[in-house]
mmCIF file with all atom_site columns, C-alpha atoms and ligand atoms in Angstrom:
data_model
loop_
_atom_site.group_PDB
_atom_site.id
_atom_site.type_symbol
_atom_site.label_atom_id
_atom_site.label_alt_id
_atom_site.label_comp_id
_atom_site.label_asym_id
_atom_site.label_entity_id
_atom_site.label_seq_id
_atom_site.pdbx_PDB_ins_code
_atom_site.Cartn_x
_atom_site.Cartn_y
_atom_site.Cartn_z
_atom_site.occupancy
_atom_site.B_iso_or_equiv
_atom_site.pdbx_formal_charge
_atom_site.auth_seq_id
_atom_site.auth_comp_id
_atom_site.auth_asym_id
_atom_site.auth_atom_id
_atom_site.pdbx_PDB_model_num
ATOM   1   C  CA  . MET A 1 1   ? -49.905 106.964 -19.583 1.00 0.00 ? 1   MET A CA  1
ATOM   2   C  CA  . LYS A 1 2   ? -53.181 108.590 -18.417 1.00 0.00 ? 2   LYS A CA  1
ATOM   3   C  CA  . ASP A 1 3   ? -53.373 112.355 -18.707 1.00 0.00 ? 3   ASP A CA  1
ATOM   4   C  CA  . GLU A 1 4   ? -55.483 113.981 -15.955 1.00 0.00 ? 4   GLU A CA  1
ATOM   5   C  CA  . LEU A 1 5   ? -58.152 116.147 -17.382 1.00 0.00 ? 5   LEU A CA  1
ATOM   6   C  CA  . THR A 1 6   ? -59.191 119.360 -15.717 1.00 0.00 ? 6   THR A CA  1
ATOM   7   C  CA  . PHE A 1 7   ? -61.862 121.897 -16.852 1.00 0.00 ? 7   PHE A CA  1
ATOM   8   C  CA  . LEU A 1 8   ? -60.328 125.051 -18.272 1.00 0.00 ? 8   LEU A CA  1
ATOM   9   C  CA  . LYS A 1 9   ? -63.208 127.098 -19.522 1.00 0.00 ? 9   LYS A CA  1
ATOM   10  C  CA  . SER A 1 10  ? -66.443 127.433 -21.637 1.00 0.00 ? 10  SER A CA  1
ATOM   11  C  CA  . VAL A 1 11  ? -65.912 129.563 -24.850 1.00 0.00 ? 11  VAL A CA  1
ATOM   12  C  CA  . HIS A 1 12  ? -69.120 131.295 -26.112 1.00 0.00 ? 12  HIS A CA  1
ATOM   13  C  CA  . ARG A 1 13  ? -67.461 133.558 -28.572 1.00 0.00 ? 13  ARG A CA  1
ATOM   14  C  CA  . LEU A 1 14  ? -64.653 132.763 -31.083 1.00 0.00 ? 14  LEU A CA  1
ATOM   15  C  CA  . ARG A 1 15  ? -62.504 135.725 -29.758 1.00 0.00 ? 15  ARG A CA  1
ATOM   16  C  CA  . ASP A 1 16  ? -62.315 133.858 -26.413 1.00 0.00 ? 16  ASP A CA  1
ATOM   17  C  CA  . LEU A 1 17  ? -60.579 130.791 -27.825 1.00 0.00 ? 17  LEU A CA  1
ATOM   18  C  CA  . PRO A 1 18  ? -57.181 129.887 -26.169 1.00 0.00 ? 18  PRO A CA  1
ATOM   19  C  CA  . ARG A 1 19  ? -54.233 131.571 -27.863 1.00 0.00 ? 19  ARG A CA  1
ATOM   20  C  CA  . ASP A 1 20  ? -51.357 129.549 -26.635 1.00 0.00 ? 20  ASP A CA  1
ATOM   21  C  CA  . GLY A 1 21  ? -51.186 127.347 -29.737 1.00 0.00 ? 21  GLY A CA  1
ATOM   22  C  CA  . LEU A 1 22  ? -51.494 123.972 -28.071 1.00 0.00 ? 22  LEU A CA  1
ATOM   23  C  CA  . PRO A 1 23  ? -52.985 121.255 -30.249 1.00 0.00 ? 23  PRO A CA  1
ATOM   24  C  CA  . GLU A 1 24  ? -56.681 120.320 -29.802 1.00 0.00 ? 24  GLU A CA  1
ATOM   25  C  CA  . ILE A 1 25  ? -58.840 117.320 -30.196 1.00 0.00 ? 25  ILE A CA  1
ATOM   26  C  CA  . CYS A 1 26  ? -62.504 117.914 -30.413 1.00 0.00 ? 26  CYS A CA  1
ATOM   27  C  CA  . ILE A 1 27  ? -65.457 115.660 -29.648 1.00 0.00 ? 27  ILE A CA  1
ATOM   28  C  CA  . SER A 1 28  ? -68.511 115.851 -31.944 1.00 0.00 ? 28  SER A CA  1
ATOM   29  C  CA  . GLY A 1 29  ? -71.844 114.133 -32.031 1.00 0.00 ? 29  GLY A CA  1
ATOM   30  C  CA  . ARG A 1 30  ? -75.534 114.679 -31.643 1.00 0.00 ? 30  ARG A CA  1
ATOM   31  C  CA  . SER A 1 31  ? -77.141 115.774 -28.381 1.00 0.00 ? 31  SER A CA  1
ATOM   32  C  CA  . ASN A 1 32  ? -77.320 112.874 -25.901 1.00 0.00 ? 32  ASN A CA  1
ATOM   33  C  CA  . VAL A 1 33  ? -75.002 110.453 -27.791 1.00 0.00 ? 33  VAL A CA  1
ATOM   34  C  CA  . GLY A 1 34  ? -72.486 110.439 -24.778 1.00 0.00 ? 34  GLY A CA  1
ATOM   35  C  CA  . LYS A 1 35  ? -69.929 113.127 -25.493 1.00 0.00 ? 35  LYS A CA  1
ATOM   36  C  CA  . SER A 1 36  ? -69.733 114.453 -21.830 1.00 0.00 ? 36  SER A CA  1
ATOM   37  C  CA  . SER A 1 37  ? -69.900 110.877 -20.426 1.00 0.00 ? 37  SER A CA  1
ATOM   38  C  CA  . MET A 1 38  ? -66.868 109.963 -22.627 1.00 0.00 ? 38  MET A CA  1
ATOM   39  C  CA  . ILE A 1 39  ? -64.902 113.000 -21.386 1.00 0.00 ? 39  ILE A CA  1
ATOM   40  C  CA  . ASN A 1 40  ? -65.688 112.054 -17.729 1.00 0.00 ? 40  ASN A CA  1
ATOM   41  C  CA  . ARG A 1 41  ? -64.371 108.538 -18.463 1.00 0.00 ? 41  ARG A CA  1
ATOM   42  C  CA  . LEU A 1 42  ? -61.192 110.012 -19.917 1.00 0.00 ? 42  LEU A CA  1
ATOM   43  C  CA  . ALA A 1 43  ? -60.823 112.323 -16.962 1.00 0.00 ? 43  ALA A CA  1
ATOM   44  C  CA  . ILE A 1 44  ? -60.373 109.697 -14.214 1.00 0.00 ? 44  ILE A CA  1
ATOM   45  C  CA  . ARG A 1 45  ? -62.378 112.160 -12.169 1.00 0.00 ? 45  ARG A CA  1
ATOM   46  C  CA  . ARG A 1 46  ? -66.029 111.361 -12.687 1.00 0.00 ? 46  ARG A CA  1
ATOM   47  C  CA  . ASN A 1 47  ? -68.018 114.447 -12.534 1.00 0.00 ? 47  ASN A CA  1
ATOM   48  C  CA  . LEU A 1 48  ? -65.945 116.914 -14.649 1.00 0.00 ? 48  LEU A CA  1
ATOM   49  C  CA  . ALA A 1 49  ? -68.385 117.263 -17.506 1.00 0.00 ? 49  ALA A CA  1
ATOM   50  C  CA  . LYS A 1 50  ? -72.017 117.707 -16.869 1.00 0.00 ? 50  LYS A CA  1
ATOM   51  C  CA  . ILE A 1 51  ? -74.249 114.791 -17.792 1.00 0.00 ? 51  ILE A CA  1
ATOM   52  C  CA  . SER A 1 52  ? -77.925 115.306 -18.220 1.00 0.00 ? 52  SER A CA  1
ATOM   53  C  CA  . LYS A 1 53  ? -80.880 113.318 -19.365 1.00 0.00 ? 53  LYS A CA  1
ATOM   54  C  CA  . LYS A 1 54  ? -81.997 116.557 -21.012 1.00 0.00 ? 54  LYS A CA  1
ATOM   55  C  CA  . PRO A 1 55  ? -80.367 116.928 -24.323 1.00 0.00 ? 55  PRO A CA  1
ATOM   56  C  CA  . GLY A 1 56  ? -78.741 120.212 -25.341 1.00 0.00 ? 56  GLY A CA  1
ATOM   57  C  CA  . LYS A 1 57  ? -76.969 120.622 -22.147 1.00 0.00 ? 57  LYS A CA  1
ATOM   58  C  CA  . THR A 1 58  ? -73.507 121.567 -23.589 1.00 0.00 ? 58  THR A CA  1
ATOM   59  C  CA  . ARG A 1 59  ? -73.894 124.970 -25.383 1.00 0.00 ? 59  ARG A CA  1
ATOM   60  C  CA  . SER A 1 60  ? -70.485 126.252 -25.555 1.00 0.00 ? 60  SER A CA  1
ATOM   61  C  CA  . LEU A 1 61  ? -67.060 124.939 -26.655 1.00 0.00 ? 61  LEU A CA  1
ATOM   62  C  CA  . ASN A 1 62  ? -65.977 123.381 -23.385 1.00 0.00 ? 62  ASN A CA  1
ATOM   63  C  CA  . TYR A 1 63  ? -62.105 123.316 -23.079 1.00 0.00 ? 63  TYR A CA  1
ATOM   64  C  CA  . TYR A 1 64  ? -60.417 120.641 -20.964 1.00 0.00 ? 64  TYR A CA  1
ATOM   65  C  CA  . ALA A 1 65  ? -56.761 120.917 -20.214 1.00 0.00 ? 65  ALA A CA  1
ATOM   66  C  CA  . THR A 1 66  ? -54.634 117.711 -20.033 1.00 0.00 ? 66  THR A CA  1
ATOM   67  C  CA  . GLY A 1 67  ? -51.306 116.775 -18.496 1.00 0.00 ? 67  GLY A CA  1
ATOM   68  C  CA  . GLY A 1 68  ? -50.149 116.070 -22.062 1.00 0.00 ? 68  GLY A CA  1
ATOM   69  C  CA  . ALA A 1 69  ? -50.015 119.567 -23.324 1.00 0.00 ? 69  ALA A CA  1
ATOM   70  C  CA  . TYR A 1 70  ? -53.137 119.505 -25.641 1.00 0.00 ? 70  TYR A CA  1
ATOM   71  C  CA  . TYR A 1 71  ? -56.800 120.376 -25.152 1.00 0.00 ? 71  TYR A CA  1
ATOM   72  C  CA  . ILE A 1 72  ? -59.901 118.279 -25.354 1.00 0.00 ? 72  ILE A CA  1
ATOM   73  C  CA  . VAL A 1 73  ? -62.779 120.284 -26.630 1.00 0.00 ? 73  VAL A CA  1
ATOM   74  C  CA  . ASP A 1 74  ? -66.507 119.266 -26.056 1.00 0.00 ? 74  ASP A CA  1
ATOM   75  C  CA  . LEU A 1 75  ? -68.588 120.722 -28.900 1.00 0.00 ? 75  LEU A CA  1
ATOM   76  C  CA  . PRO A 1 76  ? -72.264 121.488 -28.568 1.00 0.00 ? 76  PRO A CA  1
ATOM   77  C  CA  . GLY A 1 77  ? -74.357 118.561 -29.595 1.00 0.00 ? 77  GLY A CA  1
ATOM   78  C  CA  . TYR A 1 78  ? -76.227 118.990 -32.845 1.00 0.00 ? 78  TYR A CA  1
ATOM   79  C  CA  . GLY A 1 79  ? -79.558 117.787 -34.066 1.00 0.00 ? 79  GLY A CA  1
ATOM   80  C  CA  . TYR A 1 80  ? -81.552 118.440 -30.833 1.00 0.00 ? 80  TYR A CA  1
ATOM   81  C  CA  . ALA A 1 81  ? -84.966 119.555 -32.268 1.00 0.00 ? 81  ALA A CA  1
ATOM   82  C  CA  . LYS A 1 82  ? -86.157 121.535 -29.276 1.00 0.00 ? 82  LYS A CA  1
ATOM   83  C  CA  . VAL A 1 83  ? -83.439 124.068 -29.275 1.00 0.00 ? 83  VAL A CA  1
ATOM   84  C  CA  . SER A 1 84  ? -84.787 127.186 -30.820 1.00 0.00 ? 84  SER A CA  1
ATOM   85  C  CA  . ARG A 1 85  ? -83.792 128.568 -34.250 1.00 0.00 ? 85  ARG A CA  1
ATOM   86  C  CA  . GLU A 1 86  ? -81.629 131.137 -32.458 1.00 0.00 ? 86  GLU A CA  1
ATOM   87  C  CA  . GLN A 1 87  ? -79.898 128.388 -30.569 1.00 0.00 ? 87  GLN A CA  1
ATOM   88  C  CA  . ARG A 1 88  ? -79.216 126.534 -33.796 1.00 0.00 ? 88  ARG A CA  1
ATOM   89  C  CA  . LYS A 1 89  ? -77.845 129.668 -35.437 1.00 0.00 ? 89  LYS A CA  1
ATOM   90  C  CA  . PHE A 1 90  ? -75.648 130.116 -32.395 1.00 0.00 ? 90  PHE A CA  1
ATOM   91  C  CA  . PHE A 1 91  ? -74.215 126.544 -32.896 1.00 0.00 ? 91  PHE A CA  1
ATOM   92  C  CA  . ALA A 1 92  ? -73.621 127.370 -36.455 1.00 0.00 ? 92  ALA A CA  1
ATOM   93  C  CA  . ASP A 1 93  ? -71.876 130.599 -35.573 1.00 0.00 ? 93  ASP A CA  1
ATOM   94  C  CA  . LEU A 1 94  ? -69.639 128.962 -33.181 1.00 0.00 ? 94  LEU A CA  1
ATOM   95  C  CA  . THR A 1 95  ? -69.112 125.294 -34.175 1.00 0.00 ? 95  THR A CA  1
ATOM   96  C  CA  . GLY A 1 96  ? -68.949 125.803 -37.849 1.00 0.00 ? 96  GLY A CA  1
ATOM   97  C  CA  . PRO A 1 97  ? -66.200 128.447 -37.868 1.00 0.00 ? 97  PRO A CA  1
ATOM   98  C  CA  . TYR A 1 98  ? -64.448 126.516 -35.121 1.00 0.00 ? 98  TYR A CA  1
ATOM   99  C  CA  . LEU A 1 99  ? -64.284 123.319 -37.257 1.00 0.00 ? 99  LEU A CA  1
ATOM   100 C  CA  . ASN A 1 100 ? -63.478 125.156 -40.479 1.00 0.00 ? 100 ASN A CA  1
ATOM   101 C  CA  . GLU A 1 101 ? -60.847 127.552 -39.246 1.00 0.00 ? 101 GLU A CA  1
ATOM   102 C  CA  . ARG A 1 102 ? -59.307 126.339 -36.017 1.00 0.00 ? 102 ARG A CA  1
ATOM   103 C  CA  . SER A 1 103 ? -55.588 125.680 -36.983 1.00 0.00 ? 103 SER A CA  1
ATOM   104 C  CA  . GLU A 1 104 ? -54.915 124.025 -33.627 1.00 0.00 ? 104 GLU A CA  1
ATOM   105 C  CA  . LEU A 1 105 ? -57.383 121.248 -34.423 1.00 0.00 ? 105 LEU A CA  1
ATOM   106 C  CA  . ARG A 1 106 ? -55.480 118.040 -34.849 1.00 0.00 ? 106 ARG A CA  1
ATOM   107 C  CA  . GLY A 1 107 ? -58.194 115.490 -34.712 1.00 0.00 ? 107 GLY A CA  1
ATOM   108 C  CA  . ILE A 1 108 ? -61.991 114.948 -34.363 1.00 0.00 ? 108 ILE A CA  1
ATOM   109 C  CA  . ILE A 1 109 ? -63.569 112.165 -32.316 1.00 0.00 ? 109 ILE A CA  1
ATOM   110 C  CA  . GLN A 1 110 ? -66.936 111.696 -33.905 1.00 0.00 ? 110 GLN A CA  1
ATOM   111 C  CA  . LEU A 1 111 ? -69.504 109.854 -31.705 1.00 0.00 ? 111 LEU A CA  1
ATOM   112 C  CA  . LEU A 1 112 ? -72.360 107.805 -33.185 1.00 0.00 ? 112 LEU A CA  1
ATOM   113 C  CA  . ASP A 1 113 ? -74.856 105.699 -31.154 1.00 0.00 ? 113 ASP A CA  1
ATOM   114 C  CA  . SER A 1 114 ? -73.830 102.059 -31.693 1.00 0.00 ? 114 SER A CA  1
ATOM   115 C  CA  . ARG A 1 115 ? -77.434 100.981 -31.507 1.00 0.00 ? 115 ARG A CA  1
ATOM   116 C  CA  . HIS A 1 116 ? -78.471 102.362 -34.779 1.00 0.00 ? 116 HIS A CA  1
ATOM   117 C  CA  . GLY A 1 117 ? -77.218 103.830 -38.073 1.00 0.00 ? 117 GLY A CA  1
ATOM   118 C  CA  . PRO A 1 118 ? -76.678 107.658 -38.355 1.00 0.00 ? 118 PRO A CA  1
ATOM   119 C  CA  . VAL A 1 119 ? -79.616 109.922 -37.526 1.00 0.00 ? 119 VAL A CA  1
ATOM   120 C  CA  . SER A 1 120 ? -80.554 113.272 -39.006 1.00 0.00 ? 120 SER A CA  1
ATOM   121 C  CA  . GLY A 1 121 ? -77.744 115.747 -38.191 1.00 0.00 ? 121 GLY A CA  1
ATOM   122 C  CA  . ASP A 1 122 ? -75.199 112.904 -38.339 1.00 0.00 ? 122 ASP A CA  1
ATOM   123 C  CA  . LEU A 1 123 ? -75.356 112.666 -42.071 1.00 0.00 ? 123 LEU A CA  1
ATOM   124 C  CA  . ALA A 1 124 ? -74.316 116.267 -42.608 1.00 0.00 ? 124 ALA A CA  1
ATOM   125 C  CA  . MET A 1 125 ? -71.495 115.989 -40.092 1.00 0.00 ? 125 MET A CA  1
ATOM   126 C  CA  . LEU A 1 126 ? -70.319 112.671 -41.588 1.00 0.00 ? 126 LEU A CA  1
ATOM   127 C  CA  . GLU A 1 127 ? -70.303 114.273 -44.984 1.00 0.00 ? 127 GLU A CA  1
ATOM   128 C  CA  . TRP A 1 128 ? -68.222 117.154 -43.721 1.00 0.00 ? 128 TRP A CA  1
ATOM   129 C  CA  . LEU A 1 129 ? -65.764 114.860 -42.010 1.00 0.00 ? 129 LEU A CA  1
ATOM   130 C  CA  . GLN A 1 130 ? -65.127 112.868 -45.324 1.00 0.00 ? 130 GLN A CA  1
ATOM   131 C  CA  . GLU A 1 131 ? -64.258 116.123 -46.969 1.00 0.00 ? 131 GLU A CA  1
ATOM   132 C  CA  . TRP A 1 132 ? -62.302 117.436 -44.114 1.00 0.00 ? 132 TRP A CA  1
ATOM   133 C  CA  . GLY A 1 133 ? -59.570 114.907 -44.626 1.00 0.00 ? 133 GLY A CA  1
ATOM   134 C  CA  . GLY A 1 134 ? -57.964 115.138 -41.239 1.00 0.00 ? 134 GLY A CA  1
ATOM   135 C  CA  . ASN A 1 135 ? -57.655 112.617 -38.511 1.00 0.00 ? 135 ASN A CA  1
ATOM   136 C  CA  . VAL A 1 136 ? -60.985 111.257 -37.448 1.00 0.00 ? 136 VAL A CA  1
ATOM   137 C  CA  . LEU A 1 137 ? -61.811 108.539 -34.841 1.00 0.00 ? 137 LEU A CA  1
ATOM   138 C  CA  . TYR A 1 138 ? -65.395 107.165 -34.987 1.00 0.00 ? 138 TYR A CA  1
ATOM   139 C  CA  . VAL A 1 139 ? -66.691 106.090 -31.595 1.00 0.00 ? 139 VAL A CA  1
ATOM   140 C  CA  . LEU A 1 140 ? -69.752 103.842 -31.481 1.00 0.00 ? 140 LEU A CA  1
ATOM   141 C  CA  . THR A 1 141 ? -71.210 104.823 -28.055 1.00 0.00 ? 141 THR A CA  1
ATOM   142 C  CA  . LYS A 1 142 ? -73.386 103.050 -25.493 1.00 0.00 ? 142 LYS A CA  1
ATOM   143 C  CA  . ALA A 1 143 ? -71.966 99.563  -26.549 1.00 0.00 ? 143 ALA A CA  1
ATOM   144 C  CA  . ASP A 1 144 ? -72.841 98.254  -23.126 1.00 0.00 ? 144 ASP A CA  1
ATOM   145 C  CA  . LYS A 1 145 ? -76.535 98.340  -24.367 1.00 0.00 ? 145 LYS A CA  1
ATOM   146 C  CA  . LEU A 1 146 ? -75.783 95.875  -27.127 1.00 0.00 ? 146 LEU A CA  1
ATOM   147 C  CA  . SER A 1 147 ? -75.201 92.086  -26.998 1.00 0.00 ? 147 SER A CA  1
ATOM   148 C  CA  . ALA A 1 148 ? -71.747 90.721  -28.050 1.00 0.00 ? 148 ALA A CA  1
ATOM   149 C  CA  . ASN A 1 149 ? -73.441 89.827  -31.451 1.00 0.00 ? 149 ASN A CA  1
ATOM   150 C  CA  . GLY A 1 150 ? -74.932 93.248  -31.637 1.00 0.00 ? 150 GLY A CA  1
ATOM   151 C  CA  . ARG A 1 151 ? -71.521 94.828  -31.246 1.00 0.00 ? 151 ARG A CA  1
ATOM   152 C  CA  . VAL A 1 152 ? -70.058 92.779  -34.027 1.00 0.00 ? 152 VAL A CA  1
ATOM   153 C  CA  . ARG A 1 153 ? -72.896 93.811  -36.231 1.00 0.00 ? 153 ARG A CA  1
ATOM   154 C  CA  . ALA A 1 154 ? -72.552 97.422  -35.281 1.00 0.00 ? 154 ALA A CA  1
ATOM   155 C  CA  . LEU A 1 155 ? -68.807 97.359  -36.336 1.00 0.00 ? 155 LEU A CA  1
ATOM   156 C  CA  . SER A 1 156 ? -69.409 95.564  -39.591 1.00 0.00 ? 156 SER A CA  1
ATOM   157 C  CA  . ALA A 1 157 ? -72.399 97.804  -40.484 1.00 0.00 ? 157 ALA A CA  1
ATOM   158 C  CA  . PHE A 1 158 ? -70.108 100.794 -40.044 1.00 0.00 ? 158 PHE A CA  1
ATOM   159 C  CA  . ALA A 1 159 ? -67.333 99.365  -42.136 1.00 0.00 ? 159 ALA A CA  1
ATOM   160 C  CA  . GLU A 1 160 ? -69.803 98.517  -44.901 1.00 0.00 ? 160 GLU A CA  1
ATOM   161 C  CA  . GLU A 1 161 ? -71.160 102.051 -44.912 1.00 0.00 ? 161 GLU A CA  1
ATOM   162 C  CA  . TYR A 1 162 ? -67.967 104.080 -44.358 1.00 0.00 ? 162 TYR A CA  1
ATOM   163 C  CA  . GLY A 1 163 ? -65.057 101.767 -45.381 1.00 0.00 ? 163 GLY A CA  1
ATOM   164 C  CA  . ASP A 1 164 ? -61.740 101.407 -43.684 1.00 0.00 ? 164 ASP A CA  1
ATOM   165 C  CA  . LYS A 1 165 ? -61.861 104.015 -40.931 1.00 0.00 ? 165 LYS A CA  1
ATOM   166 C  CA  . ASP A 1 166 ? -60.484 104.322 -37.270 1.00 0.00 ? 166 ASP A CA  1
ATOM   167 C  CA  . VAL A 1 167 ? -63.458 102.982 -35.217 1.00 0.00 ? 167 VAL A CA  1
ATOM   168 C  CA  . VAL A 1 168 ? -63.902 101.797 -31.721 1.00 0.00 ? 168 VAL A CA  1
ATOM   169 C  CA  . LEU A 1 169 ? -66.910 100.478 -29.709 1.00 0.00 ? 169 LEU A CA  1
ATOM   170 C  CA  . PHE A 1 170 ? -67.151 102.477 -26.587 1.00 0.00 ? 170 PHE A CA  1
ATOM   171 C  CA  . SER A 1 171 ? -69.083 102.342 -23.278 1.00 0.00 ? 171 SER A CA  1
ATOM   172 C  CA  . ALA A 1 172 ? -68.849 105.019 -20.691 1.00 0.00 ? 172 ALA A CA  1
ATOM   173 C  CA  . VAL A 1 173 ? -70.438 102.524 -18.217 1.00 0.00 ? 173 VAL A CA  1
ATOM   174 C  CA  . THR A 1 174 ? -67.999 99.685  -18.546 1.00 0.00 ? 174 THR A CA  1
ATOM   175 C  CA  . GLY A 1 175 ? -64.958 101.433 -19.941 1.00 0.00 ? 175 GLY A CA  1
ATOM   176 C  CA  . MET A 1 176 ? -64.974 99.375  -23.109 1.00 0.00 ? 176 MET A CA  1
ATOM   177 C  CA  . GLY A 1 177 ? -62.917 101.038 -25.730 1.00 0.00 ? 177 GLY A CA  1
ATOM   178 C  CA  . LEU A 1 178 ? -61.158 103.364 -23.351 1.00 0.00 ? 178 LEU A CA  1
ATOM   179 C  CA  . ASP A 1 179 ? -57.625 102.126 -23.914 1.00 0.00 ? 179 ASP A CA  1
ATOM   180 C  CA  . ASP A 1 180 ? -57.959 102.351 -27.747 1.00 0.00 ? 180 ASP A CA  1
ATOM   181 C  CA  . LEU A 1 181 ? -59.405 105.863 -27.363 1.00 0.00 ? 181 LEU A CA  1
ATOM   182 C  CA  . ARG A 1 182 ? -56.479 106.996 -25.264 1.00 0.00 ? 182 ARG A CA  1
ATOM   183 C  CA  . ARG A 1 183 ? -53.994 105.361 -27.714 1.00 0.00 ? 183 ARG A CA  1
ATOM   184 C  CA  . TRP A 1 184 ? -55.565 107.162 -30.667 1.00 0.00 ? 184 TRP A CA  1
ATOM   185 C  CA  . ILE A 1 185 ? -55.364 110.595 -28.974 1.00 0.00 ? 185 ILE A CA  1
ATOM   186 C  CA  . ARG A 1 186 ? -51.737 109.861 -28.001 1.00 0.00 ? 186 ARG A CA  1
ATOM   187 C  CA  . ARG A 1 187 ? -50.834 108.901 -31.484 1.00 0.00 ? 187 ARG A CA  1
ATOM   188 C  CA  . ILE A 1 188 ? -52.459 112.108 -33.002 1.00 0.00 ? 188 ILE A CA  1
ATOM   189 C  CA  . ILE A 1 189 ? -50.865 114.411 -30.386 1.00 0.00 ? 189 ILE A CA  1
ATOM   190 C  CA  . ASP A 1 190 ? -47.463 112.718 -30.721 1.00 0.00 ? 190 ASP A CA  1
ATOM   191 C  CA  . THR A 1 191 ? -47.297 112.964 -34.579 1.00 0.00 ? 191 THR A CA  1
HETATM 192 P  P1  . GTP B 2 .   ? -75.290 116.905 -24.904 1.00 0.00 ? 201 GTP B P1  1
HETATM 193 O  O1  . GTP B 2 .   ? -74.291 117.596 -23.960 1.00 0.00 ? 201 GTP B O1  1
HETATM 194 O  O2  . GTP B 2 .   ? -76.778 117.257 -24.796 1.00 0.00 ? 201 GTP B O2  1
HETATM 195 O  O3  . GTP B 2 .   ? -74.727 117.156 -26.379 1.00 0.00 ? 201 GTP B O3  1
HETATM 196 O  O4  . GTP B 2 .   ? -75.241 115.364 -24.634 1.00 0.00 ? 201 GTP B O4  1
HETATM 197 P  P2  . GTP B 2 .   ? -73.923 114.452 -24.528 1.00 0.00 ? 201 GTP B P2  1
HETATM 198 O  O5  . GTP B 2 .   ? -73.547 113.996 -25.839 1.00 0.00 ? 201 GTP B O5  1
HETATM 199 O  O6  . GTP B 2 .   ? -72.782 115.115 -23.845 1.00 0.00 ? 201 GTP B O6  1
HETATM 200 O  O7  . GTP B 2 .   ? -74.461 113.105 -23.706 1.00 0.00 ? 201 GTP B O7  1
HETATM 201 P  P3  . GTP B 2 .   ? -74.319 112.817 -22.208 1.00 0.00 ? 201 GTP B P3  1
HETATM 202 O  O8  . GTP B 2 .   ? -72.847 112.371 -21.919 1.00 0.00 ? 201 GTP B O8  1
HETATM 203 O  O9  . GTP B 2 .   ? -74.827 113.929 -21.406 1.00 0.00 ? 201 GTP B O9  1
HETATM 204 O  O10 . GTP B 2 .   ? -75.214 111.445 -22.069 1.00 0.00 ? 201 GTP B O10 1
HETATM 205 C  C1  . GTP B 2 .   ? -76.480 111.414 -22.498 1.00 0.00 ? 201 GTP B C1  1
HETATM 206 C  C2  . GTP B 2 .   ? -77.292 110.408 -21.795 1.00 0.00 ? 201 GTP B C2  1
HETATM 207 O  O11 . GTP B 2 .   ? -76.755 109.085 -22.255 1.00 0.00 ? 201 GTP B O11 1
HETATM 208 C  C3  . GTP B 2 .   ? -77.039 110.317 -20.195 1.00 0.00 ? 201 GTP B C3  1
HETATM 209 O  O12 . GTP B 2 .   ? -78.344 109.919 -19.614 1.00 0.00 ? 201 GTP B O12 1
HETATM 210 C  C4  . GTP B 2 .   ? -75.962 109.273 -19.962 1.00 0.00 ? 201 GTP B C4  1
HETATM 211 O  O13 . GTP B 2 .   ? -76.005 108.713 -18.719 1.00 0.00 ? 201 GTP B O13 1
HETATM 212 C  C5  . GTP B 2 .   ? -76.196 108.249 -21.131 1.00 0.00 ? 201 GTP B C5  1
HETATM 213 N  N1  . GTP B 2 .   ? -75.015 107.592 -21.565 1.00 0.00 ? 201 GTP B N1  1
HETATM 214 C  C6  . GTP B 2 .   ? -73.935 108.224 -22.035 1.00 0.00 ? 201 GTP B C6  1
HETATM 215 N  N2  . GTP B 2 .   ? -72.983 107.300 -22.335 1.00 0.00 ? 201 GTP B N2  1
HETATM 216 C  C7  . GTP B 2 .   ? -73.442 106.027 -22.088 1.00 0.00 ? 201 GTP B C7  1
HETATM 217 C  C8  . GTP B 2 .   ? -72.964 104.633 -22.184 1.00 0.00 ? 201 GTP B C8  1
HETATM 218 O  O14 . GTP B 2 .   ? -71.794 104.503 -22.626 1.00 0.00 ? 201 GTP B O14 1
HETATM 219 N  N3  . GTP B 2 .   ? -73.780 103.664 -21.773 1.00 0.00 ? 201 GTP B N3  1
HETATM 220 C  C9  . GTP B 2 .   ? -75.117 103.929 -21.351 1.00 0.00 ? 201 GTP B C9  1
HETATM 221 N  N4  . GTP B 2 .   ? -75.705 102.849 -21.038 1.00 0.00 ? 201 GTP B N4  1
HETATM 222 N  N5  . GTP B 2 .   ? -75.507 105.237 -21.212 1.00 0.00 ? 201 GTP B N5  1
HETATM 223 C  C10 . GTP B 2 .   ? -74.840 106.260 -21.524 1.00 0.00 ? 201 GTP B C10 1
HETATM 224 MG MG1 . MG  B 3 .   ? -72.665 117.144 -23.116 1.00 0.00 ? 202 MG  B MG1 1
#
C-alpha cells in the first residue's frame, strides 16, 4: 500500500516537535546526497520537498505526515563546507539532540552516494549509527548514474566495509529501490 505524504511542518526548535507520540522514521545524509528527492519519490506527488542544486537547502527538521500514522522526518544535510560555523552549531543543536533523545524515532534511513565510498561527515554518522543499535536502512543513492556492473560493485563494496546490513540501491530518477524502501518502512512501523 502506498501512503500519501503531506508536508506537516518545519521544526527549528526542539520544543516545536510534534507531541502526539506517532512513530517517526528519519532520513539522514550529507547535503546533496538526495534526501529531498527520495521523499518526493515516496510522496507520489513530485514537488513536495524542495530540491536544489545548491547544497544546504534543508535547514530544519522537516516533518511529513503519512496516511500510515507515522512521520517521515527530513534531517538537515551534514558536511556542507560552506555553511557557516553558526549554521553547523545550529545543526548540532537540533539534529544531535533529536537523534539522541527522540523516543518516537523507530528507524533511520541513511543515504550514501552509490558512486563512491563515504565522504567526510559520513564517517562520523556511520560510526554513530553502529553504536545506536536501532533499525537502519542504508540507501545508496543516484544509482541511475552507475552501470549495471557499477551497481553490483557498489553493493559488494558496501557489504565488505559494513557487513550484513539492510541496504538498497536507489534512484529518484528511475524509481529503482522504491518498493524495497516502502517495504522496509512498513516493516519498521508495523513492528
Ligand atoms: P540538502 O537538502 O542540501 O541536504 O540535499 P538533499 O540531500 O535533500 O539532496 P536533493 O534531493 O536536493 O538532491 C541534490 C541534487 O541531486 C539535485 O540536483 C537532484 O536532482 C540530484 N539527485 C537526487 N537524487 C538523484 C538520483 O537518484 N539520480 C540523479 N541522477 N540525481 C539525483
Ligand atoms: Mg533536502
